[in-house]
PDB file of C-alpha atoms in Angstrom:
ATOM      1  CA  UNK A   1     169.432 222.668 -40.362  1.00 94.00           C
ATOM      2  CA  UNK A   2     172.573 221.506 -39.517  1.00 97.00           C
ATOM      3  CA  UNK A   3     174.276 219.122 -41.956  1.00 97.00           C
ATOM      4  CA  UNK A   4     177.213 216.623 -42.103  1.00 97.00           C
ATOM      5  CA  UNK A   5     178.247 218.729 -44.934  1.00 98.00           C
ATOM      6  CA  UNK A   6     178.152 221.209 -42.931  1.00 98.00           C
ATOM      7  CA  UNK A   7     179.686 220.123 -39.850  1.00 98.00           C
ATOM      8  CA  UNK A   8     182.744 218.881 -42.399  1.00 98.00           C
ATOM      9  CA  UNK A   9     183.376 222.361 -43.666  1.00 98.00           C
ATOM     10  CA  UNK A  10     183.590 223.430 -40.393  1.00 98.00           C
ATOM     11  CA  UNK A  11     186.658 221.313 -39.256  1.00 98.00           C
ATOM     12  CA  UNK A  12     189.010 222.132 -42.268  1.00 98.00           C
ATOM     13  CA  UNK A  13     188.098 225.587 -41.677  1.00 97.00           C
ATOM     14  CA  UNK A  14     188.908 225.804 -37.789  1.00 97.00           C
ATOM     15  CA  UNK A  15     192.451 224.063 -39.297  1.00 96.00           C
ATOM     16  CA  UNK A  16     191.009 220.543 -38.069  1.00 98.00           C
ATOM     17  CA  UNK A  17     192.819 217.480 -40.243  1.00 98.00           C
ATOM     18  CA  UNK A  18     191.225 213.936 -40.410  1.00 98.00           C
ATOM     19  CA  UNK A  19     194.492 212.454 -38.599  1.00 98.00           C
ATOM     20  CA  UNK A  20     193.534 214.864 -35.512  1.00 98.00           C
ATOM     21  CA  UNK A  21     192.400 213.937 -31.868  1.00 98.00           C
ATOM     22  CA  UNK A  22     189.177 215.778 -30.896  1.00 98.00           C
ATOM     23  CA  UNK A  23     186.945 215.915 -28.091  1.00 98.00           C
ATOM     24  CA  UNK A  24     183.763 217.820 -28.157  1.00 98.00           C
ATOM     25  CA  UNK A  25     181.427 219.314 -24.449  1.00 98.00           C
ATOM     26  CA  UNK A  26     177.817 219.922 -26.290  1.00 97.00           C
ATOM     27  CA  UNK A  27     174.836 222.406 -25.875  1.00 97.00           C
ATOM     28  CA  UNK A  28     172.665 220.663 -27.930  1.00 97.00           C
ATOM     29  CA  UNK A  29     169.773 223.097 -27.347  1.00 97.00           C
ATOM     30  CA  UNK A  30     172.448 226.274 -27.854  1.00 97.00           C
ATOM     31  CA  UNK A  31     174.106 224.136 -31.573  1.00 97.00           C
ATOM     32  CA  UNK A  32     169.951 223.521 -32.420  1.00 97.00           C
ATOM     33  CA  UNK A  33     168.546 221.477 -35.069  1.00 97.00           C
ATOM     34  CA  UNK A  34     170.610 219.146 -36.287  1.00 98.00           C
ATOM     35  CA  UNK A  35     170.063 216.268 -39.424  1.00 97.00           C
ATOM     36  CA  UNK A  36     169.817 213.050 -37.163  1.00 97.00           C
ATOM     37  CA  UNK A  37     170.024 215.271 -34.010  1.00 97.00           C
ATOM     38  CA  UNK A  38     172.693 213.296 -31.423  1.00 98.00           C
ATOM     39  CA  UNK A  39     174.147 210.347 -34.017  1.00 98.00           C
ATOM     40  CA  UNK A  40     174.004 212.931 -36.781  1.00 98.00           C
ATOM     41  CA  UNK A  41     176.375 215.485 -35.007  1.00 98.00           C
ATOM     42  CA  UNK A  42     177.578 212.378 -34.153  1.00 98.00           C
ATOM     43  CA  UNK A  43     178.486 210.944 -37.846  1.00 98.00           C
ATOM     44  CA  UNK A  44     179.761 213.747 -39.319  1.00 98.00           C
ATOM     45  CA  UNK A  45     182.277 213.927 -36.939  1.00 98.00           C
ATOM     46  CA  UNK A  46     183.864 210.598 -37.261  1.00 98.00           C
ATOM     47  CA  UNK A  47     183.186 210.454 -41.355  1.00 98.00           C
ATOM     48  CA  UNK A  48     185.609 213.675 -41.052  1.00 98.00           C
ATOM     49  CA  UNK A  49     187.524 212.270 -38.666  1.00 98.00           C
ATOM     50  CA  UNK A  50     188.966 208.934 -40.691  1.00 97.00           C
ATOM     51  CA  UNK A  51     192.185 208.631 -39.642  1.00 97.00           C
ATOM     52  CA  UNK A  52     191.702 210.191 -35.946  1.00 98.00           C
ATOM     53  CA  UNK A  53     189.889 209.729 -32.659  1.00 98.00           C
ATOM     54  CA  UNK A  54     186.734 211.477 -31.791  1.00 98.00           C
ATOM     55  CA  UNK A  55     186.041 211.053 -27.918  1.00 98.00           C
ATOM     56  CA  UNK A  56     182.146 212.366 -26.422  1.00 98.00           C
ATOM     57  CA  UNK A  57     182.645 212.230 -22.320  1.00 98.00           C
ATOM     58  CA  UNK A  58     179.986 209.924 -20.946  1.00 98.00           C
ATOM     59  CA  UNK A  59     180.861 211.462 -17.393  1.00 98.00           C
ATOM     60  CA  UNK A  60     178.428 209.709 -13.986  1.00 98.00           C
ATOM     61  CA  UNK A  61     180.554 212.073 -11.766  1.00 96.00           C
ATOM     62  CA  UNK A  62     176.948 213.200  -9.770  1.00 95.00           C
ATOM     63  CA  UNK A  63     175.875 209.840  -8.885  1.00 96.00           C
ATOM     64  CA  UNK A  64     178.749 207.492  -8.603  1.00 97.00           C
ATOM     65  CA  UNK A  65     180.394 207.577  -5.129  1.00 94.00           C
ATOM     66  CA  UNK A  66     180.219 206.931  -1.385  1.00 94.00           C
ATOM     67  CA  UNK A  67     176.313 206.834  -1.187  1.00 94.00           C
ATOM     68  CA  UNK A  68     176.025 205.200  -4.424  1.00 97.00           C
ATOM     69  CA  UNK A  69     179.620 203.427  -5.193  1.00 98.00           C
ATOM     70  CA  UNK A  70     179.013 201.060  -8.762  1.00 98.00           C
ATOM     71  CA  UNK A  71     179.630 201.706 -12.076  1.00 98.00           C
ATOM     72  CA  UNK A  72     178.591 199.831 -14.466  1.00 98.00           C
ATOM     73  CA  UNK A  73     179.858 200.559 -18.117  1.00 98.00           C
ATOM     74  CA  UNK A  74     176.646 198.717 -20.113  1.00 98.00           C
ATOM     75  CA  UNK A  75     173.605 200.614 -17.435  1.00 98.00           C
ATOM     76  CA  UNK A  76     175.321 203.878 -15.990  1.00 98.00           C
ATOM     77  CA  UNK A  77     173.987 206.836 -17.523  1.00 98.00           C
ATOM     78  CA  UNK A  78     175.945 209.324 -18.226  1.00 98.00           C
ATOM     79  CA  UNK A  79     174.584 213.023 -16.211  1.00 97.00           C
ATOM     80  CA  UNK A  80     175.580 215.800 -18.667  1.00 95.00           C
ATOM     81  CA  UNK A  81     173.567 215.841 -21.492  1.00 93.00           C
ATOM     82  CA  UNK A  82     172.200 214.195 -24.485  1.00 96.00           C
ATOM     83  CA  UNK A  83     175.246 214.019 -26.740  1.00 97.00           C
ATOM     84  CA  UNK A  84     177.132 212.009 -24.052  1.00 98.00           C
ATOM     85  CA  UNK A  85     174.192 209.169 -23.413  1.00 98.00           C
ATOM     86  CA  UNK A  86     173.581 208.787 -27.125  1.00 98.00           C
ATOM     87  CA  UNK A  87     177.210 208.237 -27.373  1.00 98.00           C
ATOM     88  CA  UNK A  88     177.703 206.018 -24.595  1.00 98.00           C
ATOM     89  CA  UNK A  89     175.612 203.455 -25.952  1.00 98.00           C
ATOM     90  CA  UNK A  90     177.153 203.186 -29.151  1.00 98.00           C
ATOM     91  CA  UNK A  91     177.597 200.187 -31.019  1.00 97.00           C
ATOM     92  CA  UNK A  92     180.615 201.622 -32.970  1.00 97.00           C
ATOM     93  CA  UNK A  93     182.054 203.177 -29.747  1.00 98.00           C
ATOM     94  CA  UNK A  94     184.168 202.071 -27.017  1.00 98.00           C
ATOM     95  CA  UNK A  95     183.488 203.312 -23.766  1.00 98.00           C
ATOM     96  CA  UNK A  96     186.191 203.818 -21.314  1.00 98.00           C
ATOM     97  CA  UNK A  97     185.686 202.122 -17.282  1.00 98.00           C
ATOM     98  CA  UNK A  98     186.923 205.483 -15.813  1.00 98.00           C
ATOM     99  CA  UNK A  99     184.198 205.088 -12.902  1.00 98.00           C
ATOM    100  CA  UNK A 100     183.705 209.565 -12.741  1.00 98.00           C
ATOM    101  CA  UNK A 101     184.990 210.521 -16.141  1.00 98.00           C
ATOM    102  CA  UNK A 102     184.439 207.871 -18.328  1.00 98.00           C
ATOM    103  CA  UNK A 103     185.306 208.709 -22.609  1.00 98.00           C
ATOM    104  CA  UNK A 104     183.376 207.213 -25.045  1.00 98.00           C
ATOM    105  CA  UNK A 105     185.617 207.067 -28.163  1.00 98.00           C
ATOM    106  CA  UNK A 106     185.102 206.182 -32.335  1.00 98.00           C
ATOM    107  CA  UNK A 107     187.623 205.798 -34.599  1.00 97.00           C
ATOM    108  CA  UNK A 108     190.619 202.699 -35.139  1.00 96.00           C
ATOM    109  CA  UNK A 109     192.501 203.755 -31.757  1.00 97.00           C
ATOM    110  CA  UNK A 110     189.440 204.346 -29.120  1.00 98.00           C
ATOM    111  CA  UNK A 111     189.699 201.245 -27.376  1.00 98.00           C
ATOM    112  CA  UNK A 112     193.375 201.617 -27.126  1.00 98.00           C
ATOM    113  CA  UNK A 113     193.367 205.252 -26.055  1.00 98.00           C
ATOM    114  CA  UNK A 114     191.230 204.614 -23.811  1.00 98.00           C
ATOM    115  CA  UNK A 115     192.248 200.413 -21.688  1.00 98.00           C
ATOM    116  CA  UNK A 116     193.207 200.975 -18.779  1.00 97.00           C
ATOM    117  CA  UNK A 117     190.567 203.053 -17.346  1.00 98.00           C
ATOM    118  CA  UNK A 118     189.430 201.645 -13.943  1.00 97.00           C
ATOM    119  CA  UNK A 119     193.158 202.131 -13.268  1.00 95.00           C
ATOM    120  CA  UNK A 120     193.488 205.825 -12.965  1.00 95.00           C
ATOM    121  CA  UNK A 121     192.558 206.805  -8.985  1.00 96.00           C
ATOM    122  CA  UNK A 122     191.221 209.619 -10.002  1.00 97.00           C
ATOM    123  CA  UNK A 123     189.447 211.696 -12.333  1.00 97.00           C
ATOM    124  CA  UNK A 124     192.204 213.360 -14.704  1.00 97.00           C
ATOM    125  CA  UNK A 125     195.432 211.521 -14.115  1.00 97.00           C
ATOM    126  CA  UNK A 126     198.469 212.955 -16.396  1.00 97.00           C
ATOM    127  CA  UNK A 127     199.001 208.713 -16.956  1.00 97.00           C
ATOM    128  CA  UNK A 128     195.098 208.697 -18.668  1.00 98.00           C
ATOM    129  CA  UNK A 129     193.396 209.626 -21.291  1.00 98.00           C
ATOM    130  CA  UNK A 130     192.478 212.929 -20.059  1.00 98.00           C
ATOM    131  CA  UNK A 131     195.819 213.746 -19.423  1.00 98.00           C
ATOM    132  CA  UNK A 132     197.810 212.236 -22.355  1.00 98.00           C
ATOM    133  CA  UNK A 133     195.435 214.632 -24.250  1.00 98.00           C
ATOM    134  CA  UNK A 134     198.354 216.373 -24.767  1.00 98.00           C
ATOM    135  CA  UNK A 135     200.658 214.191 -25.537  1.00 98.00           C
ATOM    136  CA  UNK A 136     198.043 213.555 -28.860  1.00 98.00           C
ATOM    137  CA  UNK A 137     197.866 217.212 -29.758  1.00 98.00           C
ATOM    138  CA  UNK A 138     194.277 217.195 -28.728  1.00 98.00           C
ATOM    139  CA  UNK A 139     191.846 219.998 -29.874  1.00 98.00           C
ATOM    140  CA  UNK A 140     188.638 220.340 -27.789  1.00 98.00           C
ATOM    141  CA  UNK A 141     185.827 221.796 -29.251  1.00 98.00           C
ATOM    142  CA  UNK A 142     182.854 223.334 -26.473  1.00 98.00           C
ATOM    143  CA  UNK A 143     179.994 223.261 -28.914  1.00 98.00           C
ATOM    144  CA  UNK A 144     177.470 226.763 -27.354  1.00 97.00           C
ATOM    145  CA  UNK A 145     179.139 226.137 -23.643  1.00 97.00           C
ATOM    146  CA  UNK A 146     182.193 227.767 -22.408  1.00 96.00           C
ATOM    147  CA  UNK A 147     185.728 227.096 -20.077  1.00 97.00           C
ATOM    148  CA  UNK A 148     184.028 226.369 -17.172  1.00 96.00           C
ATOM    149  CA  UNK A 149     183.229 222.928 -19.274  1.00 97.00           C
ATOM    150  CA  UNK A 150     186.580 221.894 -20.044  1.00 98.00           C
ATOM    151  CA  UNK A 151     187.490 218.781 -18.048  1.00 98.00           C
ATOM    152  CA  UNK A 152     190.755 218.564 -19.762  1.00 98.00           C
ATOM    153  CA  UNK A 153     191.853 221.561 -17.371  1.00 97.00           C
ATOM    154  CA  UNK A 154     191.451 219.730 -14.663  1.00 97.00           C
ATOM    155  CA  UNK A 155     193.827 217.047 -16.318  1.00 97.00           C
ATOM    156  CA  UNK A 156     196.169 220.375 -15.908  1.00 97.00           C
ATOM    157  CA  UNK A 157     195.598 220.413 -11.917  1.00 96.00           C
ATOM    158  CA  UNK A 158     196.398 216.495 -11.207  1.00 96.00           C
ATOM    159  CA  UNK A 159     199.863 217.689 -13.484  1.00 97.00           C
ATOM    160  CA  UNK A 160     200.855 220.434 -11.298  1.00 96.00           C
ATOM    161  CA  UNK A 161     199.653 218.786  -8.671  1.00 94.00           C
ATOM    162  CA  UNK A 162     197.102 222.007  -7.247  1.00 93.00           C
ATOM    163  CA  UNK A 163     196.289 221.716  -3.409  1.00 90.00           C
ATOM    164  CA  UNK A 164     192.590 221.091  -2.139  1.00 88.00           C
ATOM    165  CA  UNK A 165     191.475 219.688  -5.509  1.00 92.00           C
ATOM    166  CA  UNK A 166     190.662 215.753  -4.347  1.00 93.00           C
ATOM    167  CA  UNK A 167     189.185 213.772  -1.652  1.00 93.00           C
ATOM    168  CA  UNK A 168     190.601 211.159   0.778  1.00 95.00           C
ATOM    169  CA  UNK A 169     189.515 208.036  -0.595  1.00 96.00           C
ATOM    170  CA  UNK A 170     186.493 205.785  -1.627  1.00 97.00           C
ATOM    171  CA  UNK A 171     186.338 202.219  -2.439  1.00 97.00           C
ATOM    172  CA  UNK A 172     184.679 202.180  -5.679  1.00 98.00           C
ATOM    173  CA  UNK A 173     183.157 198.584  -8.154  1.00 98.00           C
ATOM    174  CA  UNK A 174     183.388 198.959 -11.614  1.00 98.00           C
ATOM    175  CA  UNK A 175     181.673 196.074 -13.803  1.00 98.00           C
ATOM    176  CA  UNK A 176     183.287 196.165 -17.085  1.00 98.00           C
ATOM    177  CA  UNK A 177     182.017 195.445 -20.293  1.00 98.00           C
ATOM    178  CA  UNK A 178     182.052 191.724 -20.165  1.00 98.00           C
ATOM    179  CA  UNK A 179     180.787 192.176 -16.575  1.00 98.00           C
ATOM    180  CA  UNK A 180     183.052 191.341 -14.556  1.00 98.00           C
ATOM    181  CA  UNK A 181     183.341 193.400 -11.346  1.00 98.00           C
ATOM    182  CA  UNK A 182     186.921 195.216 -10.874  1.00 97.00           C
ATOM    183  CA  UNK A 183     186.840 196.629  -7.097  1.00 97.00           C
ATOM    184  CA  UNK A 184     188.718 199.878  -7.266  1.00 97.00           C
ATOM    185  CA  UNK A 185     190.487 203.365  -4.595  1.00 97.00           C
ATOM    186  CA  UNK A 186     189.614 206.160  -6.064  1.00 97.00           C
ATOM    187  CA  UNK A 187     189.812 210.042  -5.055  1.00 96.00           C
ATOM    188  CA  UNK A 188     186.862 212.067  -6.468  1.00 94.00           C
ATOM    189  CA  UNK A 189     187.351 216.313  -6.919  1.00 91.00           C
ATOM    190  CA  UNK A 190     186.764 217.790  -3.726  1.00 84.00           C
ATOM    191  CA  UNK A 191     186.691 221.606  -4.731  1.00 71.00           C
ATOM    192  CA  UNK A 192     188.126 221.246  -8.036  1.00 66.00           C
ATOM    193  CA  UNK A 193     187.039 225.137  -9.105  1.00 80.00           C
ATOM    194  CA  UNK A 194     185.936 224.667 -12.552  1.00 91.00           C
ATOM    195  CA  UNK A 195     183.244 226.702 -11.969  1.00 94.00           C
ATOM    196  CA  UNK A 196     185.811 229.620 -11.719  1.00 96.00           C
ATOM    197  CA  UNK A 197     187.255 228.207 -15.046  1.00 97.00           C
ATOM    198  CA  UNK A 198     186.103 230.928 -17.305  1.00 97.00           C
ATOM    199  CA  UNK A 199     188.832 233.404 -14.368  1.00 97.00           C
ATOM    200  CA  UNK A 200     191.419 231.935 -17.969  1.00 98.00           C
ATOM    201  CA  UNK A 201     189.328 233.645 -20.307  1.00 97.00           C
ATOM    202  CA  UNK A 202     191.342 236.162 -21.210  1.00 97.00           C
ATOM    203  CA  UNK A 203     194.695 234.734 -20.903  1.00 97.00           C
ATOM    204  CA  UNK A 204     193.473 231.956 -23.193  1.00 97.00           C
ATOM    205  CA  UNK A 205     192.799 234.148 -25.620  1.00 97.00           C
ATOM    206  CA  UNK A 206     195.548 236.049 -25.662  1.00 95.00           C
ATOM    207  CA  UNK A 207     197.931 233.320 -26.335  1.00 94.00           C
ATOM    208  CA  UNK A 208     196.022 231.996 -29.241  1.00 95.00           C
ATOM    209  CA  UNK A 209     194.516 228.700 -26.707  1.00 97.00           C
ATOM    210  CA  UNK A 210     191.163 229.667 -27.143  1.00 98.00           C
ATOM    211  CA  UNK A 211     189.879 231.078 -30.890  1.00 98.00           C
ATOM    212  CA  UNK A 212     186.207 230.294 -31.893  1.00 98.00           C
ATOM    213  CA  UNK A 213     183.678 229.358 -34.688  1.00 97.00           C
ATOM    214  CA  UNK A 214     180.174 228.818 -35.421  1.00 97.00           C
ATOM    215  CA  UNK A 215     178.673 225.373 -35.730  1.00 98.00           C
ATOM    216  CA  UNK A 216     174.635 225.533 -36.446  1.00 96.00           C
ATOM    217  CA  UNK A 217     173.740 228.518 -34.160  1.00 97.00           C
ATOM    218  CA  UNK A 218     176.607 228.561 -31.397  1.00 98.00           C
ATOM    219  CA  UNK A 219     179.400 230.230 -30.967  1.00 98.00           C
ATOM    220  CA  UNK A 220     182.651 226.817 -30.486  1.00 98.00           C
ATOM    221  CA  UNK A 221     185.260 227.602 -28.442  1.00 98.00           C
ATOM    222  CA  UNK A 222     188.778 226.027 -29.771  1.00 98.00           C
ATOM    223  CA  UNK A 223     190.603 225.092 -26.933  1.00 98.00           C
ATOM    224  CA  UNK A 224     194.216 224.075 -28.131  1.00 98.00           C
ATOM    225  CA  UNK A 225     195.620 221.815 -25.809  1.00 98.00           C
ATOM    226  CA  UNK A 226     199.430 222.226 -25.889  1.00 98.00           C
ATOM    227  CA  UNK A 227     199.331 225.744 -25.725  1.00 97.00           C
ATOM    228  CA  UNK A 228     196.589 226.056 -23.522  1.00 98.00           C
ATOM    229  CA  UNK A 229     198.432 223.334 -21.147  1.00 98.00           C
ATOM    230  CA  UNK A 230     201.995 225.943 -21.255  1.00 96.00           C
ATOM    231  CA  UNK A 231     199.677 228.650 -20.214  1.00 96.00           C
ATOM    232  CA  UNK A 232     197.866 227.187 -17.441  1.00 97.00           C
ATOM    233  CA  UNK A 233     201.923 226.643 -16.181  1.00 96.00           C
ATOM    234  CA  UNK A 234     202.547 229.804 -16.181  1.00 95.00           C
ATOM    235  CA  UNK A 235     199.849 231.438 -14.674  1.00 96.00           C
ATOM    236  CA  UNK A 236     200.947 228.779 -11.599  1.00 96.00           C
ATOM    237  CA  UNK A 237     203.890 229.585 -11.718  1.00 95.00           C
ATOM    238  CA  UNK A 238     203.214 233.217 -11.866  1.00 93.00           C
ATOM    239  CA  UNK A 239     200.383 233.154  -8.435  1.00 94.00           C
ATOM    240  CA  UNK A 240     200.633 233.524  -4.777  1.00 92.00           C
ATOM    241  CA  UNK A 241     196.733 232.233  -5.094  1.00 92.00           C
ATOM    242  CA  UNK A 242     194.436 230.539  -5.820  1.00 94.00           C
ATOM    243  CA  UNK A 243     193.709 231.350  -9.381  1.00 95.00           C
ATOM    244  CA  UNK A 244     190.438 229.085  -9.401  1.00 93.00           C
ATOM    245  CA  UNK A 245     188.453 229.956  -5.527  1.00 90.00           C
ATOM    246  CA  UNK A 246     186.290 232.650  -6.489  1.00 92.00           C
ATOM    247  CA  UNK A 247     185.140 235.493  -9.572  1.00 94.00           C
ATOM    248  CA  UNK A 248     188.916 237.383 -10.683  1.00 94.00           C
ATOM    249  CA  UNK A 249     190.426 238.871 -13.361  1.00 95.00           C
ATOM    250  CA  UNK A 250     193.933 237.390 -13.413  1.00 95.00           C
ATOM    251  CA  UNK A 251     196.647 240.813 -13.587  1.00 94.00           C
ATOM    252  CA  UNK A 252     197.713 240.454 -16.609  1.00 94.00           C
ATOM    253  CA  UNK A 253     201.892 240.699 -15.384  1.00 92.00           C
ATOM    254  CA  UNK A 254     201.174 237.737 -15.439  1.00 93.00           C
ATOM    255  CA  UNK A 255     200.739 236.946 -18.862  1.00 92.00           C
ATOM    256  CA  UNK A 256     201.750 239.717 -21.026  1.00 90.00           C
ATOM    257  CA  UNK A 257     204.704 239.121 -22.176  1.00 81.00           C
ATOM    258  CA  UNK A 258     203.818 235.847 -23.806  1.00 75.00           C
ATOM    259  CA  UNK A 259     204.257 235.432 -27.778  1.00 64.00           C
ATOM    260  CA  UNK A 260     202.069 233.608 -29.794  1.00 54.00           C
ATOM    261  CA  UNK A 261     204.642 230.721 -29.988  1.00 53.00           C
ATOM    262  CA  UNK A 262     204.193 229.846 -26.056  1.00 48.00           C
ATOM    263  CA  UNK A 263     206.909 231.185 -25.174  1.00 49.00           C
ATOM    264  CA  UNK A 264     209.004 234.629 -24.389  1.00 44.00           C
TER     265      UNK A 264
END
């Protein structure tokens, strides 16, 4: 059984500091039995990141849209699994008002970091909580899941202004923690290409943006937002085609001269 001490040891062994910003995408099934279940896993991270920021995606993109245009931060269930559902409604967390890609944060800075997300206008804009993970030099832990679950890559798509990623604008209603309604104009993902994010795996490993560890029974991908963003910028500067419109092997010529410090 995975314990709080095991979680702390994993974080320490993989260079995570108590002051870091850490976001997790998680398969509880892959991890195996955890003492305290989902709450126990959250408690393990929160108790280690004493002066940092712990973030759990609590997405609602499947259920909030043109047909059902209301996101109520107090009630709308996440659509991405067990841990997000528990995290979304914990009393010690703060859930953002982003209508489709909300995050629940834990730590002293959580509410301030996640404030204003109802005004983002798209899933992962540079000025929003997803885009600002780069400023945080955040580590993204893929606990038993692959790059296809790494929402931050969508934020880089928006930084780069990649075409064909966003839908036409729609009108949504966001209901905040006090029950107040906010009318927002929003563009959802259209053809985001996340099912092909694994195309980036080899370049990410090559530049040390993606390393690996083990937590419980799960292989953990440890994604460095700084190195990963620089590699994605390089790949898109080199290509004349969309790198996420089907399974493909990205040519080594796009990245082979990249050194471990993130430059030629």
